PDB file of C-alpha atoms in Angstrom:
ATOM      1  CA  UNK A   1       0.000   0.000   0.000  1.00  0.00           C
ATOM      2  CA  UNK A   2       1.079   3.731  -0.770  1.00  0.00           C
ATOM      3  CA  UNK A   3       0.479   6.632  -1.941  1.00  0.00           C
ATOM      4  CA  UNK A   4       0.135   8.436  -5.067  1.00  0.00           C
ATOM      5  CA  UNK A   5       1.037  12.020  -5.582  1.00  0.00           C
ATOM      6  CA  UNK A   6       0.557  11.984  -8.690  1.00  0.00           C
ATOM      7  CA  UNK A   7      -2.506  13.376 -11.006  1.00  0.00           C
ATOM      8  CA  UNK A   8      -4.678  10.181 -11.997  1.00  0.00           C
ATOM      9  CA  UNK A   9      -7.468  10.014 -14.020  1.00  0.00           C
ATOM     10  CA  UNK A  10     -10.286   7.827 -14.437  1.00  0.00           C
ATOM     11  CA  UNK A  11     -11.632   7.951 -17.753  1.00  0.00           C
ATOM     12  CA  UNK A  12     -14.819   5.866 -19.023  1.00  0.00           C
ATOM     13  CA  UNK A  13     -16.839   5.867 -22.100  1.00  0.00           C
ATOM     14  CA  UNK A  14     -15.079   9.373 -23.374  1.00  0.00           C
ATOM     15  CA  UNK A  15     -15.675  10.830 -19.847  1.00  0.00           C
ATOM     16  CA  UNK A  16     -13.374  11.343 -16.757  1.00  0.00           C
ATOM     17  CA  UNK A  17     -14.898  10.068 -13.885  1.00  0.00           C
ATOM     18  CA  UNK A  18     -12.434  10.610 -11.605  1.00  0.00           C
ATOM     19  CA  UNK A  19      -9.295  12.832 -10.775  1.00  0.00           C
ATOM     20  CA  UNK A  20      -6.678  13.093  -8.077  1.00  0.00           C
ATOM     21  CA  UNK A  21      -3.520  13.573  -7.075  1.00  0.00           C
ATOM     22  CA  UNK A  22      -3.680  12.077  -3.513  1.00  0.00           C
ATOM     23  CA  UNK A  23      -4.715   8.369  -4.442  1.00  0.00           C
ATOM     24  CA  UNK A  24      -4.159   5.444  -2.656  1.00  0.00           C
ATOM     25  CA  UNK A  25      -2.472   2.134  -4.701  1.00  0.00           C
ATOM     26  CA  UNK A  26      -3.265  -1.243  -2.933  1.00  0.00           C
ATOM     27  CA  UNK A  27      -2.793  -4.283  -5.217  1.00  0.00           C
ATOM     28  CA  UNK A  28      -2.411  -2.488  -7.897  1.00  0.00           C
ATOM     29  CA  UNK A  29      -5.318  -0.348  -8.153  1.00  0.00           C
ATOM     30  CA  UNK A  30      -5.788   3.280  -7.901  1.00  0.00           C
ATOM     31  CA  UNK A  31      -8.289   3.998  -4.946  1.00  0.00           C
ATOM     32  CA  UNK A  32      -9.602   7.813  -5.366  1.00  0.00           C
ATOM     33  CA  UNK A  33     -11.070   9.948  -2.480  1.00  0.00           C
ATOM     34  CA  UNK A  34     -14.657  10.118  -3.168  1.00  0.00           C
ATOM     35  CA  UNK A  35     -14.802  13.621  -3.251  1.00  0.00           C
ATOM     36  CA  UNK A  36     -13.043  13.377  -6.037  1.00  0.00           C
ATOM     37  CA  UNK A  37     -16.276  11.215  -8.049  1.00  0.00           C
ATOM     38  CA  UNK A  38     -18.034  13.078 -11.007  1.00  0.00           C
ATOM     39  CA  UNK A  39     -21.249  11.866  -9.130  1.00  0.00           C
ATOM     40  CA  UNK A  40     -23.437  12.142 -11.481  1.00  0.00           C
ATOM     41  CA  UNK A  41     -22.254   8.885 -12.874  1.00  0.00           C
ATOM     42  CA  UNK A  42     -22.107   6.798 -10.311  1.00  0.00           C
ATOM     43  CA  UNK A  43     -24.739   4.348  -9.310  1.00  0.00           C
ATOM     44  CA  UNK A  44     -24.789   1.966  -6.098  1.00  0.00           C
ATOM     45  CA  UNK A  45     -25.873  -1.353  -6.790  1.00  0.00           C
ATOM     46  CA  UNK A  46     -26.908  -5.067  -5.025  1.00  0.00           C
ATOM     47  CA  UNK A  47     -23.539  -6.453  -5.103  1.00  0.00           C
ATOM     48  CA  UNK A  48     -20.640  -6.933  -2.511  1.00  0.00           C
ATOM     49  CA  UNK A  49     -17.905  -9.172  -2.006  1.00  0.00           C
ATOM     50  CA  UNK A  50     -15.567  -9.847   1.208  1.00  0.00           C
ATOM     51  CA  UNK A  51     -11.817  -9.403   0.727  1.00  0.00           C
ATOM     52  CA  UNK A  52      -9.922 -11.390   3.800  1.00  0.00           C
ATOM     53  CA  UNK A  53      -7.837  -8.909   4.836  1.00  0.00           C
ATOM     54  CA  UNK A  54      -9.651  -5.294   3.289  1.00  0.00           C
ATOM     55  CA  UNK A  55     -13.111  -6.090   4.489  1.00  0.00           C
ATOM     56  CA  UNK A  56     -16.657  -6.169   2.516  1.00  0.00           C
ATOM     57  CA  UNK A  57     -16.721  -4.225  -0.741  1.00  0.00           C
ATOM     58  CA  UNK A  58     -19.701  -2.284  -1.940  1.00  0.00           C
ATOM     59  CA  UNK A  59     -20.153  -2.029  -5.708  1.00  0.00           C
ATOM     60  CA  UNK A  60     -20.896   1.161  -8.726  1.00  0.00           C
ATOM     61  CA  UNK A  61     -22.131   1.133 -11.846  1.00  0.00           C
ATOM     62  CA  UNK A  62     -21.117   4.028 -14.171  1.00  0.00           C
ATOM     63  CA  UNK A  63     -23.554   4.925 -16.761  1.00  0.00           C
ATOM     64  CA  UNK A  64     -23.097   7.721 -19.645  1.00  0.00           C
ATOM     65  CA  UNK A  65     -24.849   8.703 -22.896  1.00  0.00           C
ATOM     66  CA  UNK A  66     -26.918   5.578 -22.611  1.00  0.00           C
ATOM     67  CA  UNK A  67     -24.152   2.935 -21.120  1.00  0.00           C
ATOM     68  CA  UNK A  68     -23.683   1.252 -18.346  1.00  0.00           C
ATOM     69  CA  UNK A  69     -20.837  -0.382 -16.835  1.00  0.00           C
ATOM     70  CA  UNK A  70     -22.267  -2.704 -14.411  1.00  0.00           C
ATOM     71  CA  UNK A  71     -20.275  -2.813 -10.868  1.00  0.00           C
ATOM     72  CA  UNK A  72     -17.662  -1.252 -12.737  1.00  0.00           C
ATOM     73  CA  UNK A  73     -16.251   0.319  -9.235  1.00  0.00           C
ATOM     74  CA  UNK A  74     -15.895  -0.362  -5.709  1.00  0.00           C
ATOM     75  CA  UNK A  75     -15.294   0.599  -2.035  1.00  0.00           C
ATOM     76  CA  UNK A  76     -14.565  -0.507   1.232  1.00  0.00           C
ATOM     77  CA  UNK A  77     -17.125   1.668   3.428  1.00  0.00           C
ATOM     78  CA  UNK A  78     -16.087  -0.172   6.660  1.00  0.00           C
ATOM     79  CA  UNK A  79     -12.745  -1.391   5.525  1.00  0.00           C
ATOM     80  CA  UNK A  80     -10.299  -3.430   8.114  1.00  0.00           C
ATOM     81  CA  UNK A  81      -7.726  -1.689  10.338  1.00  0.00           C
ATOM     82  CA  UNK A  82      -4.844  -3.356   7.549  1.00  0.00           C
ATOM     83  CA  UNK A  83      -6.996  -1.291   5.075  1.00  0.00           C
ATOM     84  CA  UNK A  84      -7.428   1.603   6.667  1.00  0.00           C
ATOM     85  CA  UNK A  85      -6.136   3.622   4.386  1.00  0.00           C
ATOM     86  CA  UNK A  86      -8.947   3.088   1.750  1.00  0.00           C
ATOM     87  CA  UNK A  87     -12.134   4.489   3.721  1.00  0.00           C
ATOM     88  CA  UNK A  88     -13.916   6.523   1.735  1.00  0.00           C
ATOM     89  CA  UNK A  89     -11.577   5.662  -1.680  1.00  0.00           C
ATOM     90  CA  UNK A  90     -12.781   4.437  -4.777  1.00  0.00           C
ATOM     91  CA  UNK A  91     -11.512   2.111  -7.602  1.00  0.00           C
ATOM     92  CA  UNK A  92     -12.152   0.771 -10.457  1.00  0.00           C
ATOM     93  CA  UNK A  93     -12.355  -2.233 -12.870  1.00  0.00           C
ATOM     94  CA  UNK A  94     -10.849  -2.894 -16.648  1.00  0.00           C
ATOM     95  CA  UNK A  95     -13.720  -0.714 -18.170  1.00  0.00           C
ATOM     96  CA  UNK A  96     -12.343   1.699 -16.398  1.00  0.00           C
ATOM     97  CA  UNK A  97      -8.894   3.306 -18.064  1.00  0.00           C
ATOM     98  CA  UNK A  98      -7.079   4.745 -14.991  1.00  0.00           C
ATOM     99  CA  UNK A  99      -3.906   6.306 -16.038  1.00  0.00           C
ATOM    100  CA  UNK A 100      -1.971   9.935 -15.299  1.00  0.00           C
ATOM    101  CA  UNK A 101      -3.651  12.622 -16.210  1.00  0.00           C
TER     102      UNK A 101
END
């Protein structure tokens, strides 16, 4: 786990989604604050999964100019103390292109 200082951008469907320099990289993926979300696409849904060690996951769908990308992000709301550092982060899946900005 560490940090990123570094602009990131989260880009779906011809939109960014998401921006930040102060992300969070565990396993590989991006996490971005959530005050960083373009809200308005960004839709909870049903689904959630349990990570051993980060806790239970919530899942997003993104949808835009008539798409959706179904659970195509994720968050731990309550993570675990090892995860800490991920409450109130976001990431995202492959249909999501997460890159410098």
């Amino acid at each position: 786990m560490t940090s990123s200082n570094t602009l990131m951008q989260a880009t779906w469907n011809g939109h960014v989604v998401a921006e930040s320099d102060q992300t969070e990289v565990v396993e590989g993926n991006h996490y971005f604050p959530a005050t960083s979300l373009k809200q308005e696409f960004f839709s909870q849904t049903a689904t959630t999964t349990v990570c051993p060690w980060k806790g239970g996951s919530t899942y997003y769908s993104l949808t835009a100019d008539g798409t959706t990308a179904t659970d195509a992000a994720w968050a731990y709301l309550d993570p675990k103390s090892a995860a800490e550092n991920i409450r109130g982060h976001v990431a995202f899946g492959r249909d999501v292109t997460v890159s410098p900005a």
